[in-house]
């Protein structure tokens, strides 16, 4: 509580929608800081487990146990000052449908999701000045339900797609609170470019690993896969440039470096495919294809990657029927 008193705290009650690794990490640290944090889960069973056992947070500095407030419906939470959305991209609409009962006129809704298109969905239920976009480079793994491992600290950037001075003031408060909680955060003017920069890494790694079943480090051992990675990223860079964004000229090299830095990881998309779960392909390669079509640009490599990963998703049901 002492650290909390040091920041003039306009953010008191927080809801985290989606208690995956990043949701538990951000919400857990805010709860440890002393904020009133609620987690919204779509699974009754997991919510009950998390309430009973709390969060086990492994950090390089030690292991902490943090009690959690978890529920499957918004009744009883009341209006929050901050809502953090950490659901998979395809669950954004259902997360957005919970917002009307969680917000007041100054609530900030922060999307911390992978891929593109989330602001467009959120804008349907609240004014854009209340929407913050975040990109985080923390390496957090879900070891098992209620147990996360924070293996690598990275920066978090927050910004708004809207150049609005009032929104900036509110975002500055959010940055201060996150940083005080131990999540070093920067307020940036070019969050859309940062979203695209992170997207390039996912464009280069996720679908290729899901299709080949190779770990990230093994992708760059094959010159042919490296070429495909470069082709997919180069297409996405052309789309970013056409949108007037400053595309990162080092994007291909950075994706390869990310493969080496996370060599032993199975990408989130490969994990989804191995667990026969829906992937985020539509918000990653698929989103680039969609943007490209609107701009009249050809993105054949991303189109093929999207079709093939969607084909794998279809095969889950066919295998079950046999
Ligand atoms: O989605 C993922 O798995 C991660 O964003 C990354 C960086 C590709 C590492 O596996």
Short mmCIF file of C-alpha atoms and ligand atoms in Angstrom, two decimals:
data_model
loop_
_atom_site.label_atom_id
_atom_site.label_comp_id
_atom_site.label_asym_id
_atom_site.label_seq_id
_atom_site.Cartn_x
_atom_site.Cartn_y
_atom_site.Cartn_z
CA UNK A 1 0.00 0.00 0.00
CA UNK A 2 2.87 2.42 0.68
CA UNK A 3 3.98 2.39 -2.96
CA UNK A 4 0.35 2.95 -3.98
CA UNK A 5 0.02 6.03 -1.77
CA UNK A 6 2.94 7.60 -3.61
CA UNK A 7 0.95 7.73 -6.86
CA UNK A 8 -2.10 9.91 -6.79
CA UNK A 9 -4.43 7.04 -7.50
CA UNK A 10 -7.36 7.80 -9.76
CA UNK A 11 -7.40 4.14 -10.74
CA UNK A 12 -8.80 2.13 -7.85
CA UNK A 13 -10.94 -0.66 -9.25
CA UNK A 14 -9.70 -2.74 -12.18
CA UNK A 15 -11.25 -5.55 -14.23
CA UNK A 16 -9.06 -7.92 -16.25
CA UNK A 17 -10.97 -9.79 -18.95
CA UNK A 18 -9.10 -12.99 -19.84
CA UNK A 19 -6.97 -14.59 -17.11
CA UNK A 20 -4.27 -16.00 -19.43
CA UNK A 21 -0.56 -15.52 -18.75
CA UNK A 22 -0.44 -11.78 -19.53
CA UNK A 23 -3.80 -11.02 -17.87
CA UNK A 24 -2.75 -12.77 -14.67
CA UNK A 25 0.64 -11.06 -14.74
CA UNK A 26 -0.68 -7.50 -15.18
CA UNK A 27 -3.69 -8.02 -12.90
CA UNK A 28 -1.62 -9.88 -10.32
CA UNK A 29 0.94 -7.08 -10.05
CA UNK A 30 -1.78 -4.41 -9.82
CA UNK A 31 -3.47 -6.45 -7.09
CA UNK A 32 -0.16 -6.80 -5.24
CA UNK A 33 0.13 -3.00 -5.44
CA UNK A 34 -3.13 -2.71 -3.54
CA UNK A 35 -5.71 -2.00 -6.26
CA UNK A 36 -9.10 -3.72 -6.20
CA UNK A 37 -8.63 -6.11 -9.11
CA UNK A 38 -11.32 -8.42 -10.51
CA UNK A 39 -10.64 -11.10 -13.11
CA UNK A 40 -13.38 -12.16 -15.52
CA UNK A 41 -13.11 -15.72 -16.76
CA UNK A 42 -15.39 -17.56 -19.19
CA UNK A 43 -14.69 -20.90 -17.48
CA UNK A 44 -16.56 -21.53 -14.20
CA UNK A 45 -14.20 -24.34 -13.28
CA UNK A 46 -11.03 -22.28 -13.74
CA UNK A 47 -12.58 -19.28 -11.94
CA UNK A 48 -13.35 -21.48 -8.92
CA UNK A 49 -9.81 -22.88 -8.95
CA UNK A 50 -8.24 -19.42 -9.13
CA UNK A 51 -10.40 -18.13 -6.26
CA UNK A 52 -9.41 -21.13 -4.12
CA UNK A 53 -5.69 -21.21 -4.92
CA UNK A 54 -4.88 -17.66 -6.01
CA UNK A 55 -1.95 -16.87 -8.29
CA UNK A 56 1.49 -18.39 -7.96
CA UNK A 57 3.87 -15.90 -9.57
CA UNK A 58 7.42 -17.07 -10.30
CA UNK A 59 9.82 -14.23 -10.91
CA UNK A 60 13.61 -14.22 -11.16
CA UNK A 61 13.56 -12.63 -7.69
CA UNK A 62 11.40 -15.33 -6.05
CA UNK A 63 7.92 -16.82 -5.87
CA UNK A 64 4.87 -14.92 -4.59
CA UNK A 65 1.36 -16.07 -3.88
CA UNK A 66 -1.32 -13.48 -4.67
CA UNK A 67 -5.00 -13.94 -3.70
CA UNK A 68 -7.33 -13.34 -6.66
CA UNK A 69 -10.94 -12.19 -7.06
CA UNK A 70 -12.30 -14.09 -10.07
CA UNK A 71 -15.83 -14.30 -11.41
CA UNK A 72 -17.60 -15.42 -14.56
CA UNK A 73 -20.10 -12.57 -14.71
CA UNK A 74 -19.96 -8.84 -14.14
CA UNK A 75 -22.67 -8.73 -11.46
CA UNK A 76 -21.17 -7.51 -8.22
CA UNK A 77 -18.07 -5.88 -9.76
CA UNK A 78 -19.54 -2.48 -10.50
CA UNK A 79 -17.97 0.29 -12.60
CA UNK A 80 -14.19 0.08 -12.86
CA UNK A 81 -11.62 2.81 -13.52
CA UNK A 82 -9.55 0.53 -15.73
CA UNK A 83 -10.49 -2.54 -17.79
CA UNK A 84 -7.66 -4.58 -19.30
CA UNK A 85 -8.58 -6.82 -22.22
CA UNK A 86 -6.31 -9.86 -22.58
CA UNK A 87 -8.57 -12.31 -24.39
CA UNK A 88 -7.61 -14.03 -27.65
CA UNK A 89 -8.38 -11.75 -30.59
CA UNK A 90 -11.44 -13.79 -31.70
CA UNK A 91 -13.02 -13.26 -28.24
CA UNK A 92 -12.82 -9.45 -28.43
CA UNK A 93 -16.51 -9.06 -29.36
CA UNK A 94 -17.65 -11.10 -26.37
CA UNK A 95 -15.25 -9.14 -24.09
CA UNK A 96 -16.66 -5.89 -25.53
CA UNK A 97 -20.21 -7.03 -24.74
CA UNK A 98 -19.26 -7.08 -21.01
CA UNK A 99 -18.02 -3.49 -21.04
CA UNK A 100 -21.29 -1.54 -20.61
CA UNK A 101 -21.70 -2.89 -17.06
CA UNK A 102 -18.03 -2.34 -16.17
CA UNK A 103 -17.41 1.23 -17.25
CA UNK A 104 -18.18 4.81 -16.22
CA UNK A 105 -17.56 7.87 -18.37
CA UNK A 106 -13.85 8.06 -17.51
CA UNK A 107 -12.98 4.36 -17.49
CA UNK A 108 -9.94 3.52 -19.56
CA UNK A 109 -10.15 0.29 -21.52
CA UNK A 110 -6.72 -1.05 -22.38
CA UNK A 111 -6.31 -3.71 -25.05
CA UNK A 112 -3.14 -5.76 -24.57
CA UNK A 113 -3.84 -8.23 -27.36
CA UNK A 114 -1.84 -9.58 -30.30
CA UNK A 115 -2.72 -8.60 -33.83
CA UNK A 116 -4.92 -5.97 -35.49
CA UNK A 117 -8.54 -4.86 -35.40
CA UNK A 118 -9.33 -4.70 -31.67
CA UNK A 119 -9.89 -0.93 -31.44
CA UNK A 120 -12.47 -1.17 -34.24
CA UNK A 121 -14.45 -3.72 -32.21
CA UNK A 122 -14.18 -1.76 -28.93
CA UNK A 123 -15.21 1.49 -30.63
CA UNK A 124 -18.66 -0.02 -31.17
CA UNK A 125 -19.35 0.04 -27.42
CA UNK A 126 -17.41 3.04 -26.04
CA UNK A 127 -15.94 6.36 -27.19
CA UNK A 128 -12.47 6.11 -28.71
CA UNK A 129 -11.04 8.59 -26.16
CA UNK A 130 -11.55 5.86 -23.53
CA UNK A 131 -9.60 3.23 -25.48
CA UNK A 132 -5.89 2.70 -24.82
CA UNK A 133 -3.71 0.39 -26.86
CA UNK A 134 -0.82 -1.46 -25.26
CA UNK A 135 2.01 -3.57 -26.60
CA UNK A 136 4.02 -5.55 -24.10
CA UNK A 137 7.28 -7.42 -24.53
CA UNK A 138 7.20 -9.30 -21.20
CA UNK A 139 7.92 -13.01 -21.52
CA UNK A 140 5.31 -14.72 -19.36
CA UNK A 141 4.44 -18.42 -19.56
CA UNK A 142 1.40 -20.15 -18.16
CA UNK A 143 2.96 -23.11 -16.34
CA UNK A 144 -0.43 -24.49 -15.31
CA UNK A 145 -3.75 -23.03 -14.15
CA UNK A 146 -2.99 -20.26 -11.64
CA UNK A 147 0.77 -20.59 -12.01
CA UNK A 148 2.75 -18.22 -14.24
CA UNK A 149 6.47 -17.77 -14.82
CA UNK A 150 7.87 -14.35 -15.64
CA UNK A 151 11.05 -15.22 -17.50
CA UNK A 152 11.95 -11.97 -19.21
CA UNK A 153 11.14 -8.35 -18.46
CA UNK A 154 10.52 -6.21 -21.50
CA UNK A 155 9.05 -2.76 -22.05
CA UNK A 156 5.35 -2.02 -22.33
CA UNK A 157 4.21 0.84 -24.57
CA UNK A 158 0.86 2.51 -24.27
CA UNK A 159 -0.83 5.04 -26.50
CA UNK A 160 -4.03 6.06 -28.16
CA UNK A 161 -4.96 5.94 -31.85
CA UNK A 162 -6.58 9.33 -31.17
CA UNK A 163 -4.37 12.43 -30.74
CA UNK A 164 -6.31 13.83 -27.78
CA UNK A 165 -4.70 15.84 -24.96
CA UNK A 166 -7.29 14.85 -22.34
CA UNK A 167 -6.82 11.18 -23.19
CA UNK A 168 -3.03 11.68 -22.89
CA UNK A 169 -3.41 12.96 -19.31
CA UNK A 170 -5.36 9.84 -18.33
CA UNK A 171 -2.87 7.61 -20.09
CA UNK A 172 -0.02 9.26 -18.18
CA UNK A 173 -1.71 8.22 -14.91
CA UNK A 174 -2.06 4.66 -16.18
CA UNK A 175 1.62 4.60 -17.15
CA UNK A 176 2.56 5.79 -13.66
CA UNK A 177 0.48 3.12 -11.95
CA UNK A 178 1.72 0.28 -14.15
CA UNK A 179 5.31 1.39 -13.65
CA UNK A 180 4.82 1.61 -9.87
CA UNK A 181 3.42 -1.93 -9.95
CA UNK A 182 6.69 -3.13 -11.54
CA UNK A 183 5.57 -3.02 -15.19
CA UNK A 184 7.90 -0.39 -16.69
CA UNK A 185 5.67 1.41 -19.19
CA UNK A 186 6.20 4.21 -21.71
CA UNK A 187 3.58 6.58 -23.10
CA UNK A 188 4.15 6.79 -26.87
CA UNK A 189 2.76 8.85 -29.76
CA UNK A 190 3.20 6.10 -32.36
CA UNK A 191 1.42 3.14 -30.78
CA UNK A 192 0.00 2.03 -34.15
CA UNK A 193 3.55 1.66 -35.50
CA UNK A 194 4.55 -0.31 -32.41
CA UNK A 195 1.52 -2.59 -32.84
CA UNK A 196 2.66 -3.22 -36.43
CA UNK A 197 6.28 -3.79 -35.34
CA UNK A 198 5.18 -6.50 -32.94
CA UNK A 199 2.84 -7.86 -35.58
CA UNK A 200 5.83 -8.36 -37.93
CA UNK A 201 7.39 -10.78 -35.43
CA UNK A 202 4.13 -12.75 -35.19
CA UNK A 203 3.76 -12.66 -39.02
CA UNK A 204 7.25 -14.15 -39.35
CA UNK A 205 6.96 -16.82 -36.69
CA UNK A 206 3.46 -17.95 -35.70
CA UNK A 207 1.90 -19.44 -38.85
CA UNK A 208 5.18 -20.98 -40.01
CA UNK A 209 5.71 -22.69 -36.67
CA UNK A 210 2.06 -23.84 -36.53
CA UNK A 211 2.36 -25.37 -40.02
CA UNK A 212 5.77 -26.99 -39.58
CA UNK A 213 5.39 -27.76 -35.82
CA UNK A 214 8.93 -26.45 -35.35
CA UNK A 215 10.01 -24.57 -32.23
CA UNK A 216 10.92 -20.94 -32.84
CA UNK A 217 14.69 -21.60 -32.84
CA UNK A 218 14.35 -24.44 -35.36
CA UNK A 219 12.53 -22.21 -37.88
CA UNK A 220 15.72 -20.25 -38.58
CA UNK A 221 17.79 -23.39 -39.06
CA UNK A 222 16.12 -23.86 -42.45
CA UNK A 223 17.13 -21.40 -45.22
CA UNK A 224 13.87 -22.16 -47.07
CA UNK A 225 11.74 -21.30 -44.03
CA UNK A 226 13.85 -18.18 -43.45
CA UNK A 227 13.02 -17.13 -47.03
CA UNK A 228 9.30 -17.64 -46.48
CA UNK A 229 9.54 -15.67 -43.24
CA UNK A 230 11.23 -12.79 -45.08
CA UNK A 231 8.62 -12.91 -47.87
CA UNK A 232 5.68 -12.81 -45.42
CA UNK A 233 7.20 -9.90 -43.49
CA UNK A 234 8.14 -7.98 -46.65
CA UNK A 235 4.51 -8.18 -47.81
CA UNK A 236 3.30 -6.88 -44.42
CA UNK A 237 5.87 -4.05 -44.53
CA UNK A 238 4.48 -2.93 -47.90
CA UNK A 239 0.99 -2.79 -46.38
CA UNK A 240 2.22 -0.80 -43.37
CA UNK A 241 3.98 1.69 -45.68
CA UNK A 242 0.86 2.12 -47.81
CA UNK A 243 -1.04 2.98 -44.65
CA UNK A 244 1.44 5.81 -44.07
CA UNK A 245 3.16 4.08 -41.13
CA UNK A 246 6.93 4.13 -40.69
CA UNK A 247 7.68 0.47 -41.35
CA UNK A 248 10.62 -0.98 -39.45
CA UNK A 249 13.42 -1.68 -42.00
CA UNK A 250 14.93 -4.20 -39.57
CA UNK A 251 11.69 -6.22 -39.24
CA UNK A 252 13.02 -9.40 -40.89
CA UNK A 253 16.21 -9.35 -38.82
CA UNK A 254 14.19 -8.67 -35.66
CA UNK A 255 11.89 -11.63 -36.33
CA UNK A 256 14.94 -13.88 -36.77
CA UNK A 257 16.45 -12.48 -33.57
CA UNK A 258 13.12 -13.18 -31.79
CA UNK A 259 13.34 -16.81 -33.01
CA UNK A 260 16.77 -17.13 -31.43
CA UNK A 261 15.79 -15.30 -28.24
CA UNK A 262 12.80 -17.65 -27.79
CA UNK A 263 14.48 -20.68 -29.40
CA UNK A 264 12.91 -23.26 -27.09
CA UNK A 265 9.38 -21.73 -27.30
CA UNK A 266 6.56 -23.23 -29.24
CA UNK A 267 4.80 -20.13 -30.57
CA UNK A 268 1.32 -19.41 -29.22
CA UNK A 269 -0.16 -20.48 -32.59
CA UNK A 270 1.70 -23.79 -32.57
CA UNK A 271 0.46 -24.40 -29.00
CA UNK A 272 -3.10 -23.65 -30.16
CA UNK A 273 -2.81 -26.09 -33.05
CA UNK A 274 -1.31 -28.81 -30.82
CA UNK A 275 -4.20 -28.28 -28.38
CA UNK A 276 -6.72 -28.25 -31.28
CA UNK A 277 -7.78 -24.72 -30.34
CA UNK A 278 -8.82 -21.86 -32.57
CA UNK A 279 -5.78 -19.74 -33.53
CA UNK A 280 -5.28 -15.97 -33.91
CA UNK A 281 -4.49 -16.31 -37.64
CA UNK A 282 -7.32 -13.91 -38.63
CA UNK A 283 -5.87 -11.10 -36.48
CA UNK A 284 -2.27 -11.70 -37.68
CA UNK A 285 -1.59 -12.87 -41.27
CA UNK A 286 -5.31 -12.74 -42.11
CA UNK A 287 -5.56 -9.12 -40.96
CA UNK A 288 -2.66 -8.14 -43.24
CA UNK A 289 -4.35 -9.85 -46.18
CA UNK A 290 -7.59 -7.97 -45.43
CA UNK A 291 -5.83 -4.59 -45.14
CA UNK A 292 -3.84 -5.35 -48.33
CA UNK A 293 -7.00 -6.14 -50.32
CA UNK A 294 -8.52 -2.81 -49.31
CA UNK A 295 -5.34 -1.07 -50.54
CA UNK A 296 -5.08 -3.11 -53.76
CA UNK A 297 -1.81 -4.80 -52.71
CA UNK A 298 -1.04 -8.48 -53.34
CA UNK A 299 0.04 -10.53 -50.31
CA UNK A 300 0.14 -14.10 -51.70
CA UNK A 301 2.41 -15.58 -49.02
CA UNK A 302 0.25 -14.33 -46.15
CA UNK A 303 -2.84 -15.45 -48.02
CA UNK A 304 -1.50 -19.01 -48.38
CA UNK A 305 -0.37 -19.09 -44.73
CA UNK A 306 -3.85 -17.95 -43.63
CA UNK A 307 -5.65 -20.52 -45.79
CA UNK A 308 -3.43 -23.35 -44.55
CA UNK A 309 -3.76 -22.52 -40.84
CA UNK A 310 -7.54 -22.22 -41.26
CA UNK A 311 -7.41 -25.62 -42.98
CA UNK A 312 -5.69 -27.07 -39.90
CA UNK A 313 -8.42 -25.58 -37.68
CA UNK A 314 -11.06 -27.29 -39.87
CA UNK A 315 -9.25 -30.62 -39.55
CA UNK A 316 -9.82 -30.74 -35.75
CA UNK A 317 -13.52 -31.45 -36.24
CA UNK A 318 -13.00 -33.83 -39.14
CA UNK A 319 -10.55 -35.88 -37.07
CA UNK A 320 -13.08 -36.01 -34.22
CA UNK A 321 -15.84 -37.22 -36.61
CA UNK A 322 -13.79 -40.19 -37.93
O1 LIG B 1 2.91 -15.50 -30.11
C1 LIG B 1 4.01 -15.86 -29.65
O2 LIG B 1 4.28 -17.04 -29.44
C2 LIG B 1 5.04 -14.79 -29.29
O3 LIG B 1 4.49 -13.53 -29.57
C3 LIG B 1 6.39 -14.96 -30.01
C4 LIG B 1 7.18 -13.67 -29.88
C5 LIG B 1 6.20 -15.31 -31.46
C6 LIG B 1 7.24 -15.98 -29.30
O4 LIG B 1 6.78 -17.28 -29.35
#
